[in-house]
Coordinates of C-alpha atoms in Angstrom, one line a residue:
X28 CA 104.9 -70.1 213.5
X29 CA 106.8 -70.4 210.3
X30 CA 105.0 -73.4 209.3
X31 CA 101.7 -71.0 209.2
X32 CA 102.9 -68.7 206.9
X33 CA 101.2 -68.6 203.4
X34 CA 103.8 -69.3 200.2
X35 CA 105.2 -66.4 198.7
X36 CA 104.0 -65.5 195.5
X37 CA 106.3 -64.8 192.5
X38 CA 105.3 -61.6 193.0
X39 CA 106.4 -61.5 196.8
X40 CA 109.6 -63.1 195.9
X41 CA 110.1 -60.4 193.2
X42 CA 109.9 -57.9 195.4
X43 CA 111.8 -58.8 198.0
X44 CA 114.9 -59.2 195.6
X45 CA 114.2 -56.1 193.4
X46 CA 113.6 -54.1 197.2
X47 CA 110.1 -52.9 195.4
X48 CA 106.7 -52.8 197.2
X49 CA 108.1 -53.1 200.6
X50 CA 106.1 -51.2 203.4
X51 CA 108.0 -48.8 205.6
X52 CA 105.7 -50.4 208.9
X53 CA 104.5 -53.5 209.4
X54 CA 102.0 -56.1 211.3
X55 CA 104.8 -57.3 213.7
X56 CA 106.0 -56.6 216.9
X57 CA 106.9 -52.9 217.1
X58 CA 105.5 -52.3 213.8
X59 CA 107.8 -54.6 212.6
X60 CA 107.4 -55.6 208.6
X61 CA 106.8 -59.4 208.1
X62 CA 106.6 -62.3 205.2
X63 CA 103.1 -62.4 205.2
X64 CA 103.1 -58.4 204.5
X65 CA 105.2 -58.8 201.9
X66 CA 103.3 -61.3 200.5
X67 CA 100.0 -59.4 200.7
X68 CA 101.0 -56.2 199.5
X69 CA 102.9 -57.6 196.2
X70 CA 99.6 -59.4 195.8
X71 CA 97.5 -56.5 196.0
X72 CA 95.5 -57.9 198.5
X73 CA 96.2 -55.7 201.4
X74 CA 97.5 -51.9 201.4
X75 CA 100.9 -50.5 202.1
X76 CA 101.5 -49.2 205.2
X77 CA 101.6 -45.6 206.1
X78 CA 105.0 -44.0 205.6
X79 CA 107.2 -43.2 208.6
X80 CA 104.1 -44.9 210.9
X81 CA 105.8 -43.9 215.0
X82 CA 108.2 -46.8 216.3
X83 CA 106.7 -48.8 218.4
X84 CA 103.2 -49.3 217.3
X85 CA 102.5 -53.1 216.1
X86 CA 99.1 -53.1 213.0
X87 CA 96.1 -55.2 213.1
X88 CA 95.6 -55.9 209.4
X89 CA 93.6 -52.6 208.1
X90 CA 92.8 -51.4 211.7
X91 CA 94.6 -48.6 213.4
X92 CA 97.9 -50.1 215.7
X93 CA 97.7 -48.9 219.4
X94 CA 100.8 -47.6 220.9
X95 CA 103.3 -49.1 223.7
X96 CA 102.4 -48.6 226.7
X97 CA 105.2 -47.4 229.0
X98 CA 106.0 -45.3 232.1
X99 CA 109.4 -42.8 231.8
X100 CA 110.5 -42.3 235.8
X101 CA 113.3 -39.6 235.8
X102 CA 116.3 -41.0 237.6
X103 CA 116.9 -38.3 240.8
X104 CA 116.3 -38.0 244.4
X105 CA 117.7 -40.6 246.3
X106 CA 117.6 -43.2 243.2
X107 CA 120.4 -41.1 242.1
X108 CA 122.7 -40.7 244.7
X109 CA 121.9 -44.5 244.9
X110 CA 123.3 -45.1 241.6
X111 CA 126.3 -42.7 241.4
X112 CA 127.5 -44.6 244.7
X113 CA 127.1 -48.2 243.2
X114 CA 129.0 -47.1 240.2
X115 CA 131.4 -45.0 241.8
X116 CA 132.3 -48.5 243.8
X117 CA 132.5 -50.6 240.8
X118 CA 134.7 -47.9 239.1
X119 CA 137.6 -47.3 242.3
X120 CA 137.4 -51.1 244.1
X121 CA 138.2 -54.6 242.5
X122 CA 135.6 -56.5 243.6
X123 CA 135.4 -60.4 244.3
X124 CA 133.0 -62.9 245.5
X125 CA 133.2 -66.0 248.0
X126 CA 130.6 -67.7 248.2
X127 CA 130.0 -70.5 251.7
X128 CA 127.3 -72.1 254.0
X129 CA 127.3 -73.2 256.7
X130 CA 124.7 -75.3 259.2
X131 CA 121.8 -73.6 260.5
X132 CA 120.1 -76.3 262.6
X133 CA 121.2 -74.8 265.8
X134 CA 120.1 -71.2 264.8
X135 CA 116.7 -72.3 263.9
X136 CA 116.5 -74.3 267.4
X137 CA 117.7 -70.9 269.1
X138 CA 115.2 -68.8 267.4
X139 CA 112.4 -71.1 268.6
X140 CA 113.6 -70.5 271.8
X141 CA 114.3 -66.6 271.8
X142 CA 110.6 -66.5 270.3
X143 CA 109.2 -68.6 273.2
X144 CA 110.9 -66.7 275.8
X145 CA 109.3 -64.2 278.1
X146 CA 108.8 -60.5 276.0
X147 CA 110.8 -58.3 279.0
X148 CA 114.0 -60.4 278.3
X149 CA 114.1 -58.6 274.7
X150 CA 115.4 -61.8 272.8
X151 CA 111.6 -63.2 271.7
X152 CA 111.3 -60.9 267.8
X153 CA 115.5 -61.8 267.5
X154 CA 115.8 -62.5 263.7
X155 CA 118.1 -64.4 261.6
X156 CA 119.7 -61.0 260.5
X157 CA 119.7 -60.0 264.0
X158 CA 121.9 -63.4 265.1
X159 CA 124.4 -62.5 261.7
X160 CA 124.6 -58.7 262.9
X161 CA 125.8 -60.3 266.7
X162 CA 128.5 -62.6 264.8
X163 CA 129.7 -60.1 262.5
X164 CA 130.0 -57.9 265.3
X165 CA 132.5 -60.4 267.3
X166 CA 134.7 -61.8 264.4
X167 CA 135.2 -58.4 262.8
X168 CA 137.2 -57.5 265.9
X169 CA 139.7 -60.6 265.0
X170 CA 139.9 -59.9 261.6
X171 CA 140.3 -56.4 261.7
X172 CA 141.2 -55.7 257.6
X173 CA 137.7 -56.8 257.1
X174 CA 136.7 -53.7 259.6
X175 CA 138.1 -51.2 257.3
X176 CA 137.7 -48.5 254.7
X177 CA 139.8 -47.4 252.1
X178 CA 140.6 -43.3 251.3
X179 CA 143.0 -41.5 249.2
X180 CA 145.1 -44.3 249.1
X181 CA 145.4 -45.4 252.7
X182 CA 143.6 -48.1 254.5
X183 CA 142.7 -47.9 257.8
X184 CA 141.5 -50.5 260.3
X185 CA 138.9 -49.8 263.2
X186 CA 139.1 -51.3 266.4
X187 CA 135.2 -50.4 266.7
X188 CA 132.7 -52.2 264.6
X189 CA 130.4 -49.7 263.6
X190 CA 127.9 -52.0 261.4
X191 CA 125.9 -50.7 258.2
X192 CA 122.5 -52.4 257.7
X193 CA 121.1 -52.4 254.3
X194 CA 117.2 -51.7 254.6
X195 CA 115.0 -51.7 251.5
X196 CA 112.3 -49.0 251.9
X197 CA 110.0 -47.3 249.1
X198 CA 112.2 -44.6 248.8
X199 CA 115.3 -46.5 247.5
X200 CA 118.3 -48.2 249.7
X201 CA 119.8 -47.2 253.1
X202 CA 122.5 -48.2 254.9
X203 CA 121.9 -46.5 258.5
X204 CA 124.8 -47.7 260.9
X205 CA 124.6 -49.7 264.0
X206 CA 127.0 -47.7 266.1
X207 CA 130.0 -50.0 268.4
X208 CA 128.2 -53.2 267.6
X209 CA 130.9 -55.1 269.2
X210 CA 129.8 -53.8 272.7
X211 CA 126.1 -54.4 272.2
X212 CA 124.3 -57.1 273.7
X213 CA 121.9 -59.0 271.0
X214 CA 119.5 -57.9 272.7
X215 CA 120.6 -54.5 272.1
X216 CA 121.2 -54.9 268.4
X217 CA 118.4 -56.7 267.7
X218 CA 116.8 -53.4 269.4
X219 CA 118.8 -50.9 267.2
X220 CA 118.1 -52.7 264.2
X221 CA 114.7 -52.4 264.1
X222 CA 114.8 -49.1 265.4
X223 CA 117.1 -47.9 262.4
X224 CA 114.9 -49.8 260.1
X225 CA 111.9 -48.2 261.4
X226 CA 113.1 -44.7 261.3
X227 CA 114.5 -45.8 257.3
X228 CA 110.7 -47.2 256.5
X229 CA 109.1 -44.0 257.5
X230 CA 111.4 -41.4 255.8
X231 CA 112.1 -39.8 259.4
X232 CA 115.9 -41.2 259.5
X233 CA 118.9 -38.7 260.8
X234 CA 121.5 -38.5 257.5
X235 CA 123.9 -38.7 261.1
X236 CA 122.7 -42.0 260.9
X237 CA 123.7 -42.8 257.8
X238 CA 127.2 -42.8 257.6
X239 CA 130.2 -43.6 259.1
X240 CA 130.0 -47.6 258.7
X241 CA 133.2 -50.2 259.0
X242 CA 131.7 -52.9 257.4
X243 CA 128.0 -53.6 256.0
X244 CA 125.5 -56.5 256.0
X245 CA 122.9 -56.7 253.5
X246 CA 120.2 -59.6 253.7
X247 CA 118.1 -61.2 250.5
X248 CA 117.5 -64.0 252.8
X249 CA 114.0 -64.1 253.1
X250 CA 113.6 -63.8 249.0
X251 CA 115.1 -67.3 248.9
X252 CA 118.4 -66.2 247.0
X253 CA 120.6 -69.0 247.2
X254 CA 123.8 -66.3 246.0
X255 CA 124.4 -63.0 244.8
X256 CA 127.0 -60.2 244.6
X257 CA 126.8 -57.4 247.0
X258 CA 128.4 -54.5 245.9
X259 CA 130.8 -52.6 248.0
X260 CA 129.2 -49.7 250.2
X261 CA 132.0 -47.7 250.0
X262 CA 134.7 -46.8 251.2
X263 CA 134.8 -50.1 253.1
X264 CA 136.9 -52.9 252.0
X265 CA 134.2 -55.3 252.3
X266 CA 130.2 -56.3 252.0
X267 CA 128.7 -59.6 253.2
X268 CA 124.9 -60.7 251.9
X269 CA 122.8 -62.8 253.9
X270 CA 121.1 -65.5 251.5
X271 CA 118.4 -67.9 252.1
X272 CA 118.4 -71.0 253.9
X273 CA 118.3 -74.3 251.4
X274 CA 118.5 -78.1 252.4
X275 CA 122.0 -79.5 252.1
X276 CA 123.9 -82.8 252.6
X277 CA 125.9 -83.1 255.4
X278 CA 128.3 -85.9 256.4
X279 CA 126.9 -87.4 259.7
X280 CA 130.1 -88.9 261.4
X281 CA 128.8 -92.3 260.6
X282 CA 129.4 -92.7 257.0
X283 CA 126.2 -91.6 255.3
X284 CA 124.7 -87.9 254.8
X285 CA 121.4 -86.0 256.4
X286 CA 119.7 -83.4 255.3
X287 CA 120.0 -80.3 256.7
X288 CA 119.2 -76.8 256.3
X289 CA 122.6 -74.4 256.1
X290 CA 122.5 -70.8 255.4
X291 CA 124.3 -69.4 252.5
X292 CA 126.5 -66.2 252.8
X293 CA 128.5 -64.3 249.7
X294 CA 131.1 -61.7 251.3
X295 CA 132.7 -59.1 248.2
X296 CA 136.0 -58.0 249.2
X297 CA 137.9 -54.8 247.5
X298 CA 140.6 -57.6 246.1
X299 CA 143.3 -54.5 246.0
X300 CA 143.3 -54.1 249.4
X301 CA 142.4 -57.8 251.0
X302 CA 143.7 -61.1 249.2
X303 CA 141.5 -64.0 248.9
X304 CA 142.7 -66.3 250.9
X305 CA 142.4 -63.5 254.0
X306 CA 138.7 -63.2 253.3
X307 CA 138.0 -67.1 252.8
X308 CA 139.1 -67.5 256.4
X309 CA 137.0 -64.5 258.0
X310 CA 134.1 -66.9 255.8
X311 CA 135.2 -70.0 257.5
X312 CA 135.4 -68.1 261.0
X313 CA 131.7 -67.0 260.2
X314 CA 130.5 -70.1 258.9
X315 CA 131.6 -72.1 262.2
X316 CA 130.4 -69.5 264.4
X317 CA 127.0 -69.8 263.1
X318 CA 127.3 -73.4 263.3
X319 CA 127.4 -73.0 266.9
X320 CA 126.2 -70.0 267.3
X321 CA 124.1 -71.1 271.0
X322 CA 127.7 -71.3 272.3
X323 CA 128.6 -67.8 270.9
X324 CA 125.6 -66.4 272.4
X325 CA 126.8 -67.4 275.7
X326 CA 130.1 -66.2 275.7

């Protein structure tokens, strides 16, 4: 602290304005030169440092420093197409953020159930993901410019949802593709989605299964993220992230509030292609859908 450090001497102060008897590496971080080795060496009680000592070695008074310790990873493989797509994204898609919740009370009470039910029926390892992958699936086929990609200067709008899934294995991202979601049962998607993210975990995943996506989900959920920005998997027009689930207020019809858990979602549009106001209602669809998402279910 600067209320440690010994008074400079005359001497010190002499040679810091006269640039004199200044070592070229000193006791602080990263070798770093400091008041008090100023101070010492105009004093002649400590020893100038070796010339040109290597950056990034920090002294211990007379002893020898020790060096950084650091680990260089070369950026390839799969890291590297990983980064040339995010950036190629950023670079060709004006990206924009919403940001909504919505209540999760009856989610929650229909995962209890789905995990109480009987094995054969398929529905009893459903997760939250899994129940967000069934919505998207349905609303994406009423709000068909969010089922879209954009390519050499044309946009063009699928009647199919083909859904990516964003899986985080040791390897890096992947985004292997739940193929004509809208026509799978949750059972069925809550089946391919494990399968895809199986196959992704253990390196054995078909590239054919890696492309071709309409629109893409990606969940931070279970980190406890509150909000974040996804960034586009292009060429589609849009991204929604799953966040986690937080206690909110929420108006109770009788005048007062009750605390209840919602789950957050942020959905990044490419704003060149679809306006804001376009994507806040697809948010709004999703955000009452999951509110009553038991009646969805049953449709």
């Amino acid at each position: 602290a600067a209320s440690q450090r010994p008074p400079l001497t005359a001497a010190a102060k002499e040679a810091l304005r006269s640039g004199g008897a200044i070592p070229a590496s000193g006791s602080g971080i990263g070798g770093r030169v400091t008041l008090e080795d100023i101070a010492a060496v105009a004093s002649g009680a400590k020893a100038a440092f070796a010339q040109g000592a290597p950056a990034g070695q920090t002294g211990t008074g007379a002893a020898a420093s020790k060096a950084d310790e650091y680990t260089d990873t070369p950026i390839k493989g799969i890291r590297k197409v990983i980064a040339e797509r995010m950036m190629s994204s950023l670079a060709t898609a004006a990206q924009f953020t919403l940001n909504a919740s919505a209540s999760a009370v009856r989610m929650q009470k229909l995962r209890e159930r789905f995990k109480a039910s009987d094995p054969a029926m398929g529905l009893s390892k459903v997760t939250v993901n899994d129940l967000i992958l069934f919505l998207a699936s349905r609303l994406l086929k009423d709000y068909s410019y969010m089922n879209a990609v954009k390519k050499d200067g044309v946009v063009r709008e699928y009647k199919n949802v083909h859904l990516g899934m964003a899986v985080d294995t040791p390897r890096g991202l992947m985004v292997p593709v739940i193929r004509n979601a809208d026509a799978l049962s949750l059972a069925e998607i809550s089946a391919q989605a494990k399968y895809l993210a199986g196959e992704c975990q253990n390196g054995s995943i078909s590239p054919d299964l890696l492309s071709g996506s309409t629109f893409t989900i990606t969940n931070l959920g279970n980190t406890g993220i509150e909000s974040f920005t996804p960034v586009i998997n292009a060429p589609e027009v849009a991204i929604l992230g799953v966040c986690g689930i937080q206690p909110k207020p929420e108006a109770n019809g009788q005048g007062s509030y009750d605390i209840v858990p919602h789950l957050s979602f942020s959905l990044t549009i490419d704003h060149a292609v679809v306006d804001g106001a376009p994507a806040a209602r697809f948010m709004k669809a999703l955000c009452l859908a999951l509110k009553d998402i038991d009646i969805w279910i049953a449709k």
